[in-house]
Amino acid sequence: MRYNPSITTEDSVLAARLHDFIPEEVYDIHVHAYDPSHFASGTWEFLKDAGVLGPAEHQRVLQRYMPSRTVHGLYFGLPHPTADRQAMNAWTAAQVSEHATPLSRTLLVSAPQDSPVQVAAALRSGRFTGIKVYHCYAPRPDTMQARITEYAPEWMWELLHEVRGVMLLHMVREGAIDDAVNQQEIRRLCRSYPQVRLILAHVARSFNYRNARSGLYTVADLDNVVIDTSAITESESFTAALKMLGPGRVLWGSDYPVSEMRGRCVTVGAHFFWLHPEVLRPGHQPPTRQEMTLVGIESLLTLREACEDAGLTRAEIAGIFRGNALRLLEHHLPAEAVPEPENGNALWQQARTVISGGTGLLSKRAEMFDDQEWPAYFSRSAGCEVWDLAGRRYVDFAGGIGAVLLGYSDPDVNAAVYRRLSQGTYASLVNPQEVELAVNLLALHPWAGKVRYARGGGEAMAMAVRIARAFTGKSGIAFCGYHGWHDWYLAANLGETNALDGHLLPGLEPSGVPRELLGTSVPFHYNDLDSLDAALQKLGNNLAGVIMEPMRAQFPCDGFLEKVAERCRASGGVLVVDEITSGLRYGFPGASAKLGIEPDIVVYAKAMGNGLPFAAVMGREDVMRAADASFISSSYWTDGVGTAAALAVLEKMERMDVYPEVWSTGESFQKQLSQVAARYPACQVQVGGMPSTPTLTFGPGVRPLYVRKMLKSGFLASGVFYLMLAHQAHHLAAFLDAFDKTLDEIAKQVQAGNLTVPEENQRPPGFTRLA
């Protein structure tokens, strides 16, 4: 392989495919500057006739096939054991100062043998933004098997931590990022030195794309780690990076002058192989019409393909080519050059002016948490972690307001949904997975005879009410708890606006609910048979059904559920159990099965789709048959995405025995929350709820400060914890540590008598389950 100073007509044709992909201004995060005088003769054969390659040549060469008018760069020399590093570093810094763009910067090529004092002086001088390390400097015979600390010793990390510097790392060892030793060292070092900005070159050296697919997940939670795209020519590596790290942590790099060689690197089994013209033309035979293109063009084409497959936006692509690099280097650039981080709170204020209520779910409104600092919007989510618009990562204990049990972007659910997406999600014909899912659901509910689908819990409850009314020919509903926004439910507040108090939604005005529904819905209280009897008496012979959750914050006492079922059926009503929140979370398939209750209708949503819209209504054969005579129909109830997600959720819940694991985790966590709360009586924190959904209540003025302080510690938390399978022991331990420190700080303010709550943090009435 050799450096090519010119391009062919075929190169130009291929490059033309990039012109609507690459922005006019780019930042190349991986550029080698080269002066042959710094090396022994014959050191770099591929640059034999290249001459001096500085920033000016780099910009000129890339602009042959890139439409970019401005090319910034992060420059460093070519590491080699025989290089005169001191001369090479000085020359590169001078070249960048004199010939590169004002935003370009330089890395110091450094070796373990260098003087830490001299390296520190170079970094503190401001001439160098960080260090480029390379395995060839490891003090061992076979440097390709070197551990990271053998060529990037701890003292380098300490210095870079001090100056918030960059380390560009080309890791080695056979598996690269899929090597356990590399993974352990990266995790330890990045945790120990969080101010270091680590660039893992070549998609964490994933020339074999299987390394990226298997290993990149291990750095997903390291906020100071990014990858560059340099010289990677397989879209699968880029796809893995975009999927596991998100586009905000992918930075374009050319690997100039390697980018100007012809060929590409291909995966071969567990290894990789550089395919280039000299392999196909032994003895340098004349080129054929099938001449290979440049590595740089090949890399850009495969990057484009991966971005297209991932559906990236123009803004995200611009970030890969420029914005992400500027943010990475922000401490070494003029403030005006760094893109302003997106502000979720500002966007929320705008949303309030263009979206009724700001968003469709009351429980997600920013003022339900912290009107000033709640990030409001997310850019990506995975596992139990959420990234806001500015790229800040949080461990999320709000759990998608109960809609996610396995974890965000669960790989098994995603795979099922991707399959459905790739084959189409909607057509004039019916998705056959509807039948497969129905068979599975009925096998889990042997008392049931038929299934109907919806896409949200509220509409599924409205469907269940309609079916109960159709079956009985009556309209009265006795209910306990929260069941959605529809008219049948809010009708309880037509006569007295406080009827829903104690049912999670106090003070709601039934505005827009027909007054003709007055008296059709009557609430009763959990574990209170007298209130049930009063509701049934009020409805008289007009009872269509009794609707309730099997449990939420307390267990049934003294056979309460059995007695409710008995009274309901004795009065001719249909027993409807709402498992929208409790389903899969409080039992498998739901709390009803755990408690030994067989309803007439059961409703599932939330966790059943694990964040994908899905709901199911199941009932006895005779009850569900009544639905056939009632018009209950919607186009998107036949969409295939929710069905595919639900099938994957059920399979994983059963295969991994998820419910008992999350419940057991919650029991331990709930106990530890209580122990921490007990140490700070001034905060008046009470721990309650179910193990998989612990709850916190606070003394006056404590909650807003708790939410804000936990945010600053990297946690999305309020008064309810929706635990997920993705919450691991280290997430819980980190939360408990931050919780302890937060309550300690607040308790001191309470005891000093200076606890004040800003007016904007006085939370409006709403879901008391979040209190």
PDB file of C-alpha atoms in Angstrom, residues 366-577:
ATOM      1  CA  ALA A 366     -41.073  19.199  34.122  1.00  0.00           C
ATOM      2  CA  GLU A 367     -42.863  21.044  36.917  1.00  0.00           C
ATOM      3  CA  MET A 368     -43.857  17.695  38.390  1.00  0.00           C
ATOM      4  CA  PHE A 369     -40.180  17.325  39.299  1.00  0.00           C
ATOM      5  CA  ASP A 370     -38.221  20.588  39.201  1.00  0.00           C
ATOM      6  CA  ASP A 371     -39.382  23.431  37.019  1.00  0.00           C
ATOM      7  CA  GLN A 372     -35.936  25.013  36.784  1.00  0.00           C
ATOM      8  CA  GLU A 373     -33.409  22.207  36.463  1.00  0.00           C
ATOM      9  CA  TRP A 374     -35.264  19.085  35.358  1.00  0.00           C
ATOM     10  CA  PRO A 375     -33.690  18.204  31.959  1.00  0.00           C
ATOM     11  CA  ALA A 376     -37.170  17.532  30.491  1.00  0.00           C
ATOM     12  CA  TYR A 377     -35.968  15.886  27.243  1.00  0.00           C
ATOM     13  CA  PHE A 378     -33.734  12.940  26.398  1.00  0.00           C
ATOM     14  CA  SER A 379     -31.457  12.346  23.442  1.00  0.00           C
ATOM     15  CA  ARG A 380     -31.100   8.612  23.978  1.00  0.00           C
ATOM     16  CA  SER A 381     -31.810   5.931  26.558  1.00  0.00           C
ATOM     17  CA  ALA A 382     -30.363   2.487  27.190  1.00  0.00           C
ATOM     18  CA  GLY A 383     -30.652   0.099  30.095  1.00  0.00           C
ATOM     19  CA  CYS A 384     -31.451   2.243  33.134  1.00  0.00           C
ATOM     20  CA  GLU A 385     -29.581   5.263  31.807  1.00  0.00           C
ATOM     21  CA  VAL A 386     -30.823   8.367  30.038  1.00  0.00           C
ATOM     22  CA  TRP A 387     -28.859  11.097  28.244  1.00  0.00           C
ATOM     23  CA  ASP A 388     -30.310  14.598  28.105  1.00  0.00           C
ATOM     24  CA  LEU A 389     -30.046  16.942  25.116  1.00  0.00           C
ATOM     25  CA  ALA A 390     -26.658  18.204  26.294  1.00  0.00           C
ATOM     26  CA  GLY A 391     -25.283  14.665  26.520  1.00  0.00           C
ATOM     27  CA  ARG A 392     -25.339  14.438  30.317  1.00  0.00           C
ATOM     28  CA  ARG A 393     -26.001  10.920  31.538  1.00  0.00           C
ATOM     29  CA  TYR A 394     -28.389  10.065  34.356  1.00  0.00           C
ATOM     30  CA  VAL A 395     -29.301   6.822  36.047  1.00  0.00           C
ATOM     31  CA  ASP A 396     -33.078   6.808  35.809  1.00  0.00           C
ATOM     32  CA  PHE A 397     -35.190   5.584  38.700  1.00  0.00           C
ATOM     33  CA  ALA A 398     -38.427   7.064  37.338  1.00  0.00           C
ATOM     34  CA  GLY A 399     -38.544   4.058  35.004  1.00  0.00           C
ATOM     35  CA  GLY A 400     -40.455   5.722  32.190  1.00  0.00           C
ATOM     36  CA  ILE A 401     -43.240   6.416  34.715  1.00  0.00           C
ATOM     37  CA  GLY A 402     -43.722   2.677  35.114  1.00  0.00           C
ATOM     38  CA  ALA A 403     -43.839   1.764  31.427  1.00  0.00           C
ATOM     39  CA  VAL A 404     -40.448   0.030  31.324  1.00  0.00           C
ATOM     40  CA  LEU A 405     -39.517  -3.055  33.328  1.00  0.00           C
ATOM     41  CA  LEU A 406     -36.717  -4.742  31.387  1.00  0.00           C
ATOM     42  CA  GLY A 407     -34.775  -1.553  30.691  1.00  0.00           C
ATOM     43  CA  TYR A 408     -34.702   1.091  28.000  1.00  0.00           C
ATOM     44  CA  SER A 409     -33.906   0.003  24.468  1.00  0.00           C
ATOM     45  CA  ASP A 410     -33.826  -3.624  25.577  1.00  0.00           C
ATOM     46  CA  PRO A 411     -31.841  -5.551  22.935  1.00  0.00           C
ATOM     47  CA  ASP A 412     -34.256  -8.475  22.738  1.00  0.00           C
ATOM     48  CA  VAL A 413     -37.292  -6.232  22.363  1.00  0.00           C
ATOM     49  CA  ASN A 414     -35.428  -4.034  19.890  1.00  0.00           C
ATOM     50  CA  ALA A 415     -34.482  -7.059  17.789  1.00  0.00           C
ATOM     51  CA  ALA A 416     -38.113  -8.147  17.578  1.00  0.00           C
ATOM     52  CA  VAL A 417     -39.246  -4.655  16.658  1.00  0.00           C
ATOM     53  CA  TYR A 418     -36.465  -4.197  14.082  1.00  0.00           C
ATOM     54  CA  ARG A 419     -37.529  -7.441  12.453  1.00  0.00           C
ATOM     55  CA  ARG A 420     -41.102  -6.211  12.254  1.00  0.00           C
ATOM     56  CA  LEU A 421     -39.994  -2.803  10.949  1.00  0.00           C
ATOM     57  CA  SER A 422     -37.831  -4.331   8.257  1.00  0.00           C
ATOM     58  CA  GLN A 423     -40.742  -6.420   6.994  1.00  0.00           C
ATOM     59  CA  GLY A 424     -43.345  -3.697   7.366  1.00  0.00           C
ATOM     60  CA  THR A 425     -45.482  -2.784  10.355  1.00  0.00           C
ATOM     61  CA  TYR A 426     -48.787  -2.078   8.667  1.00  0.00           C
ATOM     62  CA  ALA A 427     -50.756  -3.278   5.662  1.00  0.00           C
ATOM     63  CA  SER A 428     -54.268  -3.913   4.434  1.00  0.00           C
ATOM     64  CA  LEU A 429     -53.833  -7.480   5.654  1.00  0.00           C
ATOM     65  CA  VAL A 430     -53.489  -8.483   9.300  1.00  0.00           C
ATOM     66  CA  ASN A 431     -50.210  -9.087  11.092  1.00  0.00           C
ATOM     67  CA  PRO A 432     -50.098 -12.841  11.938  1.00  0.00           C
ATOM     68  CA  GLN A 433     -48.232 -12.127  15.183  1.00  0.00           C
ATOM     69  CA  GLU A 434     -51.570 -11.006  16.611  1.00  0.00           C
ATOM     70  CA  VAL A 435     -52.665 -14.646  16.667  1.00  0.00           C
ATOM     71  CA  GLU A 436     -49.351 -15.854  18.098  1.00  0.00           C
ATOM     72  CA  LEU A 437     -49.551 -13.304  20.901  1.00  0.00           C
ATOM     73  CA  ALA A 438     -53.187 -14.107  21.667  1.00  0.00           C
ATOM     74  CA  VAL A 439     -52.371 -17.818  22.002  1.00  0.00           C
ATOM     75  CA  ASN A 440     -49.527 -16.979  24.392  1.00  0.00           C
ATOM     76  CA  LEU A 441     -51.639 -14.621  26.481  1.00  0.00           C
ATOM     77  CA  LEU A 442     -54.534 -17.061  26.775  1.00  0.00           C
ATOM     78  CA  ALA A 443     -52.122 -19.813  27.816  1.00  0.00           C
ATOM     79  CA  LEU A 444     -51.047 -17.529  30.680  1.00  0.00           C
ATOM     80  CA  HIS A 445     -54.698 -16.817  31.553  1.00  0.00           C
ATOM     81  CA  PRO A 446     -56.533 -20.156  31.270  1.00  0.00           C
ATOM     82  CA  TRP A 447     -59.739 -18.580  32.619  1.00  0.00           C
ATOM     83  CA  ALA A 448     -59.908 -16.190  29.642  1.00  0.00           C
ATOM     84  CA  GLY A 449     -61.399 -16.914  26.224  1.00  0.00           C
ATOM     85  CA  LYS A 450     -60.633 -13.933  23.998  1.00  0.00           C
ATOM     86  CA  VAL A 451     -58.141 -11.092  23.590  1.00  0.00           C
ATOM     87  CA  ARG A 452     -58.378  -7.595  22.139  1.00  0.00           C
ATOM     88  CA  TYR A 453     -55.496  -5.218  21.522  1.00  0.00           C
ATOM     89  CA  ALA A 454     -55.012  -1.485  21.932  1.00  0.00           C
ATOM     90  CA  ARG A 455     -51.998   0.799  22.130  1.00  0.00           C
ATOM     91  CA  GLY A 456     -52.447   2.644  25.425  1.00  0.00           C
ATOM     92  CA  GLY A 457     -53.673   1.850  28.925  1.00  0.00           C
ATOM     93  CA  GLY A 458     -56.343   4.552  29.085  1.00  0.00           C
ATOM     94  CA  GLU A 459     -58.012   3.510  25.844  1.00  0.00           C
ATOM     95  CA  ALA A 460     -57.783  -0.148  26.865  1.00  0.00           C
ATOM     96  CA  MET A 461     -59.612   0.680  30.092  1.00  0.00           C
ATOM     97  CA  ALA A 462     -62.267   2.551  28.104  1.00  0.00           C
ATOM     98  CA  MET A 463     -62.596  -0.573  25.959  1.00  0.00           C
ATOM     99  CA  ALA A 464     -62.991  -2.759  29.061  1.00  0.00           C
ATOM    100  CA  VAL A 465     -65.699  -0.456  30.418  1.00  0.00           C
ATOM    101  CA  ARG A 466     -67.527  -0.548  27.087  1.00  0.00           C
ATOM    102  CA  ILE A 467     -67.391  -4.359  27.061  1.00  0.00           C
ATOM    103  CA  ALA A 468     -68.684  -4.591  30.647  1.00  0.00           C
ATOM    104  CA  ARG A 469     -71.545  -2.247  29.800  1.00  0.00           C
ATOM    105  CA  ALA A 470     -72.342  -4.150  26.612  1.00  0.00           C
ATOM    106  CA  PHE A 471     -72.372  -7.459  28.474  1.00  0.00           C
ATOM    107  CA  THR A 472     -74.592  -6.285  31.318  1.00  0.00           C
ATOM    108  CA  GLY A 473     -76.695  -3.724  29.489  1.00  0.00           C
ATOM    109  CA  LYS A 474     -76.058  -1.370  32.398  1.00  0.00           C
ATOM    110  CA  SER A 475     -73.852   1.700  32.845  1.00  0.00           C
ATOM    111  CA  GLY A 476     -72.796   1.988  36.493  1.00  0.00           C
ATOM    112  CA  ILE A 477     -69.146   1.543  37.436  1.00  0.00           C
ATOM    113  CA  ALA A 478     -67.758   1.156  40.940  1.00  0.00           C
ATOM    114  CA  PHE A 479     -64.017   1.714  40.911  1.00  0.00           C
ATOM    115  CA  CYS A 480     -60.977   1.960  43.133  1.00  0.00           C
ATOM    116  CA  GLY A 481     -57.725   3.684  42.136  1.00  0.00           C
ATOM    117  CA  TYR A 482     -56.532   5.482  39.034  1.00  0.00           C
ATOM    118  CA  HIS A 483     -57.675   4.258  35.611  1.00  0.00           C
ATOM    119  CA  GLY A 484     -57.054   6.985  33.042  1.00  0.00           C
ATOM    120  CA  TRP A 485     -58.471  10.165  31.597  1.00  0.00           C
ATOM    121  CA  HIS A 486     -61.619   9.010  29.827  1.00  0.00           C
ATOM    122  CA  ASP A 487     -65.124  10.270  30.485  1.00  0.00           C
ATOM    123  CA  TRP A 488     -66.308   7.175  32.301  1.00  0.00           C
ATOM    124  CA  TYR A 489     -63.661   7.771  34.995  1.00  0.00           C
ATOM    125  CA  LEU A 490     -63.770  11.558  35.373  1.00  0.00           C
ATOM    126  CA  ALA A 491     -67.564  11.346  35.598  1.00  0.00           C
ATOM    127  CA  ALA A 492     -66.988  10.594  39.293  1.00  0.00           C
ATOM    128  CA  ASN A 493     -66.137  14.266  39.804  1.00  0.00           C
ATOM    129  CA  LEU A 494     -69.307  15.617  38.172  1.00  0.00           C
ATOM    130  CA  GLY A 495     -71.196  15.648  41.432  1.00  0.00           C
ATOM    131  CA  GLU A 496     -68.361  16.410  43.816  1.00  0.00           C
ATOM    132  CA  THR A 497     -64.977  17.549  42.565  1.00  0.00           C
ATOM    133  CA  ASN A 498     -63.131  15.728  45.344  1.00  0.00           C
ATOM    134  CA  ALA A 499     -64.529  12.264  44.566  1.00  0.00           C
ATOM    135  CA  LEU A 500     -61.209  11.192  43.048  1.00  0.00           C
ATOM    136  CA  ASP A 501     -59.157  12.392  46.031  1.00  0.00           C
ATOM    137  CA  GLY A 502     -57.356   9.378  47.404  1.00  0.00           C
ATOM    138  CA  HIS A 503     -57.354   7.785  43.970  1.00  0.00           C
ATOM    139  CA  LEU A 504     -54.084   9.423  42.856  1.00  0.00           C
ATOM    140  CA  LEU A 505     -55.707  12.341  41.035  1.00  0.00           C
ATOM    141  CA  PRO A 506     -57.070  14.904  43.506  1.00  0.00           C
ATOM    142  CA  GLY A 507     -58.687  18.152  42.469  1.00  0.00           C
ATOM    143  CA  LEU A 508     -59.380  17.358  38.811  1.00  0.00           C
ATOM    144  CA  GLU A 509     -62.104  19.359  37.150  1.00  0.00           C
ATOM    145  CA  PRO A 510     -64.292  17.173  34.907  1.00  0.00           C
ATOM    146  CA  SER A 511     -64.275  19.864  32.239  1.00  0.00           C
ATOM    147  CA  GLY A 512     -65.685  18.536  28.967  1.00  0.00           C
ATOM    148  CA  VAL A 513     -67.243  15.445  30.556  1.00  0.00           C
ATOM    149  CA  PRO A 514     -70.990  15.267  29.752  1.00  0.00           C
ATOM    150  CA  ARG A 515     -73.079  16.002  32.832  1.00  0.00           C
ATOM    151  CA  GLU A 516     -75.396  13.248  31.666  1.00  0.00           C
ATOM    152  CA  LEU A 517     -72.805  10.806  33.038  1.00  0.00           C
ATOM    153  CA  LEU A 518     -73.441  12.035  36.586  1.00  0.00           C
ATOM    154  CA  GLY A 519     -73.884   9.068  38.892  1.00  0.00           C
ATOM    155  CA  THR A 520     -72.480   6.481  36.495  1.00  0.00           C
ATOM    156  CA  SER A 521     -69.073   6.168  38.242  1.00  0.00           C
ATOM    157  CA  VAL A 522     -68.667   5.855  41.991  1.00  0.00           C
ATOM    158  CA  PRO A 523     -65.332   5.364  43.774  1.00  0.00           C
ATOM    159  CA  PHE A 524     -64.551   3.123  46.710  1.00  0.00           C
ATOM    160  CA  HIS A 525     -61.379   2.668  48.744  1.00  0.00           C
ATOM    161  CA  TYR A 526     -58.917  -0.199  48.776  1.00  0.00           C
ATOM    162  CA  ASN A 527     -59.210  -2.669  51.675  1.00  0.00           C
ATOM    163  CA  ASP A 528     -62.480  -0.940  52.689  1.00  0.00           C
ATOM    164  CA  LEU A 529     -65.501  -3.174  52.103  1.00  0.00           C
ATOM    165  CA  ASP A 530     -67.847  -0.640  53.687  1.00  0.00           C
ATOM    166  CA  SER A 531     -66.924   1.902  50.978  1.00  0.00           C
ATOM    167  CA  LEU A 532     -67.479  -0.747  48.306  1.00  0.00           C
ATOM    168  CA  ASP A 533     -70.882  -1.579  49.732  1.00  0.00           C
ATOM    169  CA  ALA A 534     -71.759   2.113  49.761  1.00  0.00           C
ATOM    170  CA  ALA A 535     -70.741   2.446  46.088  1.00  0.00           C
ATOM    171  CA  LEU A 536     -72.768  -0.607  45.097  1.00  0.00           C
ATOM    172  CA  GLN A 537     -75.749   0.689  47.023  1.00  0.00           C
ATOM    173  CA  LYS A 538     -75.451   4.071  45.296  1.00  0.00           C
ATOM    174  CA  LEU A 539     -75.440   2.399  41.873  1.00  0.00           C
ATOM    175  CA  GLY A 540     -78.333   0.122  42.810  1.00  0.00           C
ATOM    176  CA  ASN A 541     -79.411  -2.197  40.007  1.00  0.00           C
ATOM    177  CA  ASN A 542     -77.373  -0.247  37.415  1.00  0.00           C
ATOM    178  CA  LEU A 543     -74.028  -1.972  38.070  1.00  0.00           C
ATOM    179  CA  ALA A 544     -72.057  -2.821  34.927  1.00  0.00           C
ATOM    180  CA  GLY A 545     -68.803  -3.605  36.660  1.00  0.00           C
ATOM    181  CA  VAL A 546     -66.319  -3.147  39.448  1.00  0.00           C
ATOM    182  CA  ILE A 547     -62.919  -1.866  38.349  1.00  0.00           C
ATOM    183  CA  MET A 548     -59.783  -1.900  40.458  1.00  0.00           C
ATOM    184  CA  GLU A 549     -56.082  -2.593  40.538  1.00  0.00           C
ATOM    185  CA  PRO A 550     -55.170  -5.818  42.321  1.00  0.00           C
ATOM    186  CA  MET A 551     -52.754  -3.804  44.485  1.00  0.00           C
ATOM    187  CA  ARG A 552     -50.593  -0.702  44.309  1.00  0.00           C
ATOM    188  CA  ALA A 553     -49.185   0.644  47.573  1.00  0.00           C
ATOM    189  CA  GLN A 554     -50.595  -2.018  49.873  1.00  0.00           C
ATOM    190  CA  PHE A 555     -51.475  -5.690  49.864  1.00  0.00           C
ATOM    191  CA  PRO A 556     -55.107  -6.854  50.123  1.00  0.00           C
ATOM    192  CA  CYS A 557     -56.203  -7.656  53.685  1.00  0.00           C
ATOM    193  CA  ASP A 558     -58.612 -10.286  54.993  1.00  0.00           C
ATOM    194  CA  GLY A 559     -59.549 -11.679  51.587  1.00  0.00           C
ATOM    195  CA  PHE A 560     -60.459  -8.236  50.266  1.00  0.00           C
ATOM    196  CA  LEU A 561     -60.121  -9.120  46.583  1.00  0.00           C
ATOM    197  CA  GLU A 562     -62.126 -12.312  46.915  1.00  0.00           C
ATOM    198  CA  LYS A 563     -64.884 -10.411  48.706  1.00  0.00           C
ATOM    199  CA  VAL A 564     -64.899  -7.688  46.048  1.00  0.00           C
ATOM    200  CA  ALA A 565     -65.272 -10.349  43.342  1.00  0.00           C
ATOM    201  CA  GLU A 566     -68.058 -12.042  45.277  1.00  0.00           C
ATOM    202  CA  ARG A 567     -70.033  -8.806  45.807  1.00  0.00           C
ATOM    203  CA  CYS A 568     -69.499  -7.723  42.193  1.00  0.00           C
ATOM    204  CA  ARG A 569     -70.774 -10.935  40.684  1.00  0.00           C
ATOM    205  CA  ALA A 570     -73.631 -11.205  43.177  1.00  0.00           C
ATOM    206  CA  SER A 571     -74.759  -7.792  41.954  1.00  0.00           C
ATOM    207  CA  GLY A 572     -74.559  -8.927  38.321  1.00  0.00           C
ATOM    208  CA  GLY A 573     -71.448  -6.904  37.490  1.00  0.00           C
ATOM    209  CA  VAL A 574     -68.261  -7.672  35.593  1.00  0.00           C
ATOM    210  CA  LEU A 575     -65.024  -7.678  37.606  1.00  0.00           C
ATOM    211  CA  VAL A 576     -62.377  -5.731  35.664  1.00  0.00           C
ATOM    212  CA  VAL A 577     -58.833  -5.850  37.017  1.00  0.00           C
TER     213      VAL A 577
END
